[in-house]
Coordinates of C-alpha atoms and ligand atoms in Angstrom, one line a residue:
M1 CA 107.3 -204.0 10.4
R2 CA 107.6 -206.6 7.6
W3 CA 111.0 -206.9 6.0
D4 CA 112.0 -208.7 2.8
I5 CA 115.8 -209.3 2.5
F6 CA 117.2 -210.2 -0.9
C7 CA 120.4 -212.2 -0.7
Q8 CA 122.5 -213.3 -3.7
I9 CA 125.5 -215.4 -2.9
V10 CA 128.1 -214.3 -5.4
D11 CA 131.1 -216.6 -4.5
N12 CA 131.8 -216.6 -0.8
Y13 CA 129.7 -216.9 2.4
G14 CA 129.7 -213.3 3.4
D15 CA 126.5 -212.3 1.7
A16 CA 124.6 -215.1 3.4
G17 CA 126.5 -214.4 6.7
V18 CA 125.5 -210.8 6.8
C19 CA 121.9 -211.4 5.7
W20 CA 121.4 -214.1 8.3
R21 CA 122.8 -212.1 11.1
L22 CA 120.7 -209.1 10.1
A23 CA 117.6 -211.2 9.9
R24 CA 118.1 -212.8 13.3
S25 CA 118.8 -209.4 14.9
L26 CA 115.7 -207.9 13.4
S27 CA 113.5 -210.8 14.4
S28 CA 114.9 -211.9 17.7
L29 CA 115.9 -208.6 19.2
H30 CA 113.4 -206.3 17.7
G31 CA 110.3 -208.4 17.0
Q32 CA 110.3 -207.7 13.3
E33 CA 108.7 -210.0 10.7
V34 CA 111.5 -211.1 8.3
R35 CA 111.6 -213.1 5.0
I36 CA 114.8 -213.8 3.2
F37 CA 114.8 -214.6 -0.5
C38 CA 118.1 -216.3 -1.3
D39 CA 119.5 -217.8 -4.5
D40 CA 121.5 -220.4 -2.5
L41 CA 119.3 -221.8 0.3
P42 CA 121.6 -224.7 1.2
T43 CA 124.5 -222.3 2.0
L44 CA 122.2 -220.1 4.0
N45 CA 120.8 -223.0 5.9
L46 CA 124.2 -224.3 6.7
L47 CA 125.3 -221.0 8.3
A48 CA 122.0 -220.8 10.1
S49 CA 122.0 -224.4 11.4
G50 CA 123.5 -223.5 14.8
T51 CA 121.1 -220.8 15.6
P52 CA 118.7 -221.7 18.4
S53 CA 115.5 -223.1 16.8
A54 CA 113.2 -220.6 18.7
I55 CA 115.0 -217.8 16.8
K56 CA 115.4 -219.6 13.5
E57 CA 111.7 -220.7 13.2
K58 CA 110.5 -217.2 13.2
I59 CA 112.5 -216.2 10.1
D60 CA 110.9 -217.2 6.7
L61 CA 113.6 -218.5 4.4
Q62 CA 112.5 -218.7 0.8
P63 CA 114.2 -219.5 -2.5
W64 CA 114.8 -216.4 -4.7
E65 CA 112.1 -217.4 -7.2
A66 CA 109.4 -217.5 -4.5
S67 CA 109.6 -213.7 -4.6
Y68 CA 108.1 -213.7 -8.1
H69 CA 104.7 -214.6 -6.7
N70 CA 104.6 -211.1 -5.3
A71 CA 103.2 -210.0 -8.7
R72 CA 99.9 -211.9 -7.8
H73 CA 97.1 -210.5 -5.8
P74 CA 96.9 -209.9 -3.0
V75 CA 100.5 -208.5 -2.8
Q76 CA 102.2 -209.2 0.4
T77 CA 103.7 -205.8 0.7
P78 CA 106.7 -205.4 3.1
D79 CA 107.5 -202.2 4.9
V80 CA 111.1 -202.4 4.0
V81 CA 113.0 -204.2 1.2
I82 CA 116.7 -204.8 1.7
E83 CA 119.0 -205.3 -1.3
A84 CA 122.0 -206.8 0.3
F85 CA 125.2 -205.5 -1.3
G86 CA 123.3 -203.8 -4.0
C87 CA 121.8 -207.0 -5.5
E88 CA 119.1 -206.3 -8.1
L89 CA 115.5 -207.0 -7.1
P90 CA 113.8 -209.5 -9.5
E91 CA 111.6 -207.7 -12.0
R92 CA 108.5 -209.8 -11.1
Y93 CA 108.9 -208.9 -7.5
L94 CA 109.2 -205.2 -8.3
A95 CA 106.1 -205.5 -10.5
G96 CA 104.2 -206.5 -7.4
L97 CA 105.5 -203.4 -5.5
F98 CA 104.2 -201.2 -8.4
I99 CA 100.7 -202.3 -7.8
A100 CA 100.8 -202.3 -4.0
P101 CA 98.7 -199.6 -2.5
I102 CA 101.4 -198.6 0.0
K103 CA 105.0 -198.5 -1.2
P104 CA 107.8 -199.9 0.9
L105 CA 111.2 -198.3 1.4
I106 CA 114.0 -200.0 -0.5
I107 CA 117.4 -200.1 1.2
N108 CA 120.6 -200.7 -0.7
L109 CA 122.7 -202.2 2.1
E110 CA 126.3 -201.5 1.2
Y111 CA 129.6 -203.1 2.1
L112 CA 131.1 -202.3 5.5
S113 CA 133.9 -199.7 5.5
A114 CA 135.8 -197.6 8.0
E115 CA 136.5 -195.0 5.3
P116 CA 135.4 -191.4 6.3
W117 CA 133.7 -190.7 2.9
I118 CA 130.8 -193.1 3.8
I119 CA 129.6 -190.5 6.3
D120 CA 128.6 -188.3 3.4
F121 CA 126.9 -191.0 1.5
H122 CA 125.1 -192.9 4.3
A123 CA 121.3 -192.6 4.3
K124 CA 121.2 -190.6 1.1
P125 CA 118.4 -191.2 -1.4
S126 CA 119.0 -193.1 -4.6
P127 CA 116.2 -191.8 -6.9
Q128 CA 114.7 -194.5 -9.2
S129 CA 112.6 -194.1 -12.3
H130 CA 110.0 -196.4 -10.8
G131 CA 109.4 -193.9 -8.0
I132 CA 109.7 -196.3 -5.1
P133 CA 111.9 -194.6 -2.5
K134 CA 115.3 -196.1 -2.2
Y135 CA 118.2 -195.2 0.2
F136 CA 121.9 -196.1 0.6
F137 CA 122.8 -197.6 4.0
F138 CA 126.4 -197.9 4.9
P139 CA 127.5 -200.2 7.8
G140 CA 130.4 -198.7 9.6
F141 CA 132.2 -197.8 12.8
Q142 CA 131.4 -194.1 13.1
E143 CA 128.4 -192.8 15.1
S144 CA 126.8 -191.2 12.0
V145 CA 126.8 -194.2 9.7
G146 CA 124.9 -197.5 9.7
G147 CA 126.6 -199.3 12.5
L148 CA 127.7 -202.9 12.9
L149 CA 125.9 -206.3 13.2
I150 CA 126.8 -207.2 16.8
D151 CA 124.3 -209.9 17.5
P152 CA 124.9 -212.3 19.3
I153 CA 127.5 -210.6 21.5
P154 CA 129.9 -213.3 22.6
A155 CA 130.8 -213.6 26.3
E156 CA 134.2 -212.1 27.1
G157 CA 137.0 -214.6 27.5
Q158 CA 137.1 -218.3 26.8
I159 CA 134.2 -220.6 27.4
V160 CA 134.7 -223.8 29.4
A161 CA 135.6 -226.9 27.4
N162 CA 132.4 -228.9 28.1
H163 CA 130.5 -226.5 25.8
V164 CA 132.5 -227.7 22.7
P165 CA 130.1 -228.1 19.7
D166 CA 129.7 -231.7 18.6
L167 CA 131.4 -231.2 15.2
L168 CA 134.5 -229.9 16.9
R169 CA 134.9 -232.4 19.8
T170 CA 137.4 -234.6 18.1
T171 CA 139.6 -231.7 17.2
W172 CA 139.3 -230.1 20.6
T173 CA 140.6 -233.3 22.3
K174 CA 143.9 -232.9 20.3
L175 CA 144.6 -229.3 21.5
R176 CA 147.5 -229.0 23.8
S177 CA 146.8 -227.1 27.0
N178 CA 149.9 -224.9 26.9
A179 CA 149.9 -224.2 23.2
K180 CA 148.9 -220.8 21.7
R181 CA 145.9 -221.3 19.5
I182 CA 145.4 -219.7 16.1
S183 CA 142.4 -220.1 13.7
I184 CA 142.8 -219.5 10.0
F185 CA 140.1 -218.3 7.5
C186 CA 141.6 -216.4 4.6
Y187 CA 141.5 -216.0 0.8
P188 CA 143.7 -218.2 -1.5
G189 CA 146.2 -215.3 -2.2
A190 CA 147.6 -215.3 1.4
P191 CA 151.3 -216.4 1.8
L192 CA 150.0 -219.1 4.2
R193 CA 152.7 -221.7 3.7
K194 CA 155.6 -219.3 4.3
W195 CA 153.7 -217.7 7.2
L196 CA 153.3 -221.1 8.9
E197 CA 156.8 -222.1 8.3
N198 CA 158.0 -218.9 9.9
L199 CA 155.5 -219.4 12.8
A200 CA 157.1 -222.8 13.4
T201 CA 160.5 -221.1 14.0
L202 CA 159.1 -219.5 17.2
E203 CA 160.1 -221.4 20.2
M204 CA 156.7 -222.3 21.5
E205 CA 153.9 -224.8 21.0
I206 CA 151.2 -223.5 18.6
D207 CA 148.0 -225.2 17.5
V208 CA 146.7 -224.0 14.2
I209 CA 143.0 -224.5 13.4
L210 CA 142.4 -224.5 9.7
T211 CA 138.8 -223.8 8.7
H212 CA 137.1 -225.8 5.9
G213 CA 139.2 -226.0 2.7
H214 CA 142.4 -224.5 4.1
S215 CA 144.5 -227.6 4.4
E216 CA 143.8 -228.3 0.7
L217 CA 144.8 -224.7 0.0
L218 CA 148.1 -225.2 1.7
N219 CA 149.0 -228.3 -0.3
V220 CA 148.1 -226.6 -3.5
Y221 CA 150.6 -223.9 -2.9
G222 CA 153.6 -226.1 -2.7
E223 CA 154.7 -229.1 -4.6
Q224 CA 155.3 -231.0 -1.3
P225 CA 152.7 -231.6 1.3
V226 CA 153.4 -229.2 4.3
E227 CA 155.7 -230.8 6.8
L228 CA 156.2 -228.7 9.8
P229 CA 158.2 -229.1 13.1
S230 CA 156.1 -230.7 15.9
N231 CA 155.9 -227.5 17.9
L232 CA 153.3 -226.5 15.3
Q233 CA 150.2 -228.7 15.1
L234 CA 147.8 -228.2 12.2
L235 CA 144.2 -229.3 12.8
S236 CA 141.5 -229.1 10.2
I237 CA 137.9 -228.5 11.1
P238 CA 134.8 -228.9 8.8
F239 CA 132.6 -226.0 7.8
V240 CA 130.6 -225.3 11.0
S241 CA 127.5 -223.0 11.6
Q242 CA 127.9 -219.3 12.1
D243 CA 127.4 -219.6 15.8
E244 CA 130.0 -222.4 16.0
Y245 CA 132.5 -220.4 14.0
D246 CA 132.0 -217.5 16.4
W247 CA 132.7 -219.9 19.2
V248 CA 136.0 -221.0 17.5
L249 CA 137.1 -217.3 17.3
S250 CA 136.4 -216.8 21.0
Q251 CA 138.5 -219.9 21.8
C252 CA 141.7 -218.8 20.0
D253 CA 144.5 -216.5 21.0
F254 CA 144.8 -215.2 17.5
N255 CA 142.5 -215.4 14.4
I256 CA 143.0 -214.8 10.7
V257 CA 139.7 -213.7 9.2
R258 CA 138.6 -212.3 5.9
G259 CA 135.3 -210.7 4.5
E260 CA 133.1 -208.4 6.5
D261 CA 131.3 -210.7 8.9
S262 CA 134.2 -212.7 10.2
F263 CA 136.1 -209.4 10.5
V264 CA 133.5 -208.0 12.9
R265 CA 133.3 -211.2 14.8
A266 CA 137.0 -211.3 15.4
Q267 CA 136.8 -207.9 17.0
L268 CA 133.8 -208.9 19.1
A269 CA 135.8 -212.0 20.3
G270 CA 138.2 -209.5 21.8
K271 CA 141.3 -211.2 20.3
P272 CA 144.1 -210.0 18.0
F273 CA 143.6 -210.8 14.4
I274 CA 144.7 -210.4 10.8
W275 CA 142.0 -209.1 8.5
H276 CA 142.7 -210.6 5.1
I277 CA 140.5 -208.2 3.3
Y278 CA 138.9 -209.2 0.0
P279 CA 141.5 -208.3 -2.6
Q280 CA 140.2 -205.9 -5.3
E281 CA 141.8 -205.3 -8.7
D282 CA 142.2 -201.5 -8.3
R283 CA 143.8 -202.1 -4.8
A284 CA 140.9 -200.3 -3.2
H285 CA 141.2 -202.9 -0.4
E286 CA 144.5 -201.3 0.8
V287 CA 142.7 -198.0 1.3
K288 CA 140.0 -199.8 3.3
L289 CA 142.4 -201.6 5.4
A290 CA 144.4 -198.4 6.1
A291 CA 141.1 -196.6 7.1
F292 CA 140.3 -199.4 9.6
L293 CA 143.8 -199.4 11.0
D294 CA 143.6 -195.6 11.6
L295 CA 140.6 -196.2 13.9
Y296 CA 141.8 -199.4 15.4
L297 CA 145.2 -198.1 16.3
E298 CA 144.2 -194.5 17.3
N299 CA 145.2 -194.9 21.0
T300 CA 148.1 -197.3 20.7
N301 CA 151.8 -196.7 21.2
S302 CA 154.1 -196.8 18.2
E303 CA 155.6 -200.2 19.0
L304 CA 152.2 -201.9 19.0
R305 CA 151.1 -199.8 16.0
L306 CA 154.1 -201.0 14.0
A307 CA 153.5 -204.6 15.0
V308 CA 149.8 -204.6 14.1
I309 CA 150.5 -203.0 10.7
A310 CA 153.2 -205.5 10.0
A311 CA 151.0 -208.4 10.9
M312 CA 148.0 -207.1 8.9
T313 CA 150.2 -206.7 5.8
W314 CA 151.5 -210.3 6.2
A315 CA 154.9 -209.6 7.6
M316 CA 156.3 -212.9 9.0
P317 CA 155.2 -213.7 12.6
S318 CA 158.8 -213.6 13.9
E319 CA 158.7 -209.8 13.2
W320 CA 155.7 -209.1 15.4
F321 CA 154.7 -212.1 17.6
K322 CA 156.5 -210.7 20.6
S323 CA 153.8 -208.0 20.7
L324 CA 151.0 -210.5 21.1
D325 CA 150.4 -209.8 24.8
A326 CA 150.2 -206.1 24.3
W327 CA 147.9 -206.7 21.3
S328 CA 145.7 -209.0 23.3
T329 CA 145.2 -206.2 25.9
H330 CA 144.4 -203.8 23.1
A331 CA 142.0 -206.2 21.4
L332 CA 139.9 -206.4 24.7
A333 CA 139.9 -202.6 25.1
W334 CA 138.8 -202.2 21.4
R335 CA 136.0 -204.7 22.0
T336 CA 134.7 -202.7 24.9
Q337 CA 134.9 -199.5 22.9
L338 CA 133.2 -201.1 19.9
L339 CA 130.3 -202.3 22.1
K340 CA 130.0 -198.9 23.7
N341 CA 129.8 -197.2 20.2
Q342 CA 127.2 -199.7 19.1
G343 CA 125.4 -199.4 22.4
D344 CA 122.3 -198.1 20.5
G345 CA 121.9 -201.6 19.0
G346 CA 124.2 -201.2 16.0
L347 CA 123.1 -201.8 12.4
A348 CA 119.8 -203.6 13.0
A349 CA 118.5 -200.9 15.5
R350 CA 119.8 -198.1 13.2
L351 CA 118.0 -199.6 10.3
I352 CA 114.7 -199.7 12.2
R353 CA 115.1 -196.1 13.4
F354 CA 115.8 -195.0 9.8
T355 CA 112.9 -196.8 8.3
S356 CA 110.2 -196.2 10.9
Ligands
TRH401 O1 132.9 -215.5 2.8 P1 133.6 -214.2 2.9 O2 134.9 -214.1 2.2 O3 132.6 -213.1 2.3 C1 133.1 -212.0 1.5 C2 132.7 -210.7 2.1 O4 131.3 -210.6 2.2 C3 133.2 -209.6 1.2 O5 132.9 -208.3 1.7 C4 132.7 -209.8 -0.1 O6 133.1 -208.8 -0.9 C5 133.1 -211.1 -0.7 O7 132.7 -212.1 0.2 C6 132.6 -211.4 -2.0 O8 133.8 -213.7 4.4 P2 132.9 -213.2 5.6 O9 132.2 -212.0 5.2 O10 133.7 -213.2 6.8 O11 131.8 -214.3 5.6 C7 132.0 -215.6 6.1 C8 130.7 -216.1 6.8 O12 130.8 -217.5 6.9 C9 130.6 -215.5 8.2 O13 129.3 -215.3 8.5 C10 131.1 -216.7 9.1 C11 130.7 -217.9 8.3 N1 131.4 -219.1 8.6 C12 130.7 -220.2 9.1 O14 129.5 -220.0 9.3 N2 131.3 -221.4 9.3 C13 132.6 -221.5 9.0 O15 133.2 -222.7 9.2 C14 133.4 -220.4 8.5 C15 134.8 -220.6 8.2 C16 132.7 -219.2 8.3

């Protein structure tokens, strides 16, 4: 089938991250023909830059405006149109669909959620006055919803050091072999400075990998630049490609992640993590986090449960770090369970089945 994916990058990288991962899955795993229309091609290209060229070359990346030409004859009608995160299709593109002899299916690809209510809304029609069929599609964890983007599935465990991506080589030479390794990718509201200061009070060596922009974030928080005891080493890395970032997650003992894509990747890395969920004004994010924790902690004992909840709600590391080993074992078991649940191919495969 032919797929047109519409991607509008609002403020962060998540929209591009999800669209790219979906496109590569549809194309490389399922042999679909995919075009992405994006309003910020440089960002999309940056994320995609680490993807093997044999995969990348098959996906047609176009600026948003290129979709307007659809109103000309002959119309290049896709079979499926994806509105990522409910972005609105350009009117001139829609106009082309009106005159197309065979109408595509439009899919409103929603935000990932672990909340049970999505089961009732997933795959339901969204009737439009223009008459082109449109459906809601909810990514999620349960069997009866849209699934997760799991491609590419990272290898279990840590990869040997000689595979270090070029951009990360200098940083990797500074890592200490006995130190715990933590990567950080969170939103500005996190109590990061206090968290790191507390982390430094633990009697162990810890290397902290700050993703792009986070060291600046740290110094903005306090009047003084951060000065921490030497058991804690802070290392900044540049913005890397999506595949390279996945690799970083797999190399750490603990990760702090944020929007939907890094959240899923942290789980596939099989490592403990804090999900710094995107904060919403009406505090809807707290309900979403609780729904995820209900699933994630279903089979854990009360000690680990309390430790994970404390960590995910930004309690200081000294309160829960002693549970890291038990949490690591759980994270691996959760990864196995997740891959089993998504054994039907996850989101990309479920989309194909739904639209075929
Ligand atoms: O960028 P995000 O904060 O995106 C979020 C989410 O989509 C959220 O649901 C939405 O409401 C909000 O934006 C507006 O986080 P996310 O989803 O984890 O996406 C980050 C992407 O960037 C992911 O694909 C990983 C990638 N990435 C890199 O490719 N290189 C890097 O160096 C880093 C740190 C991330």
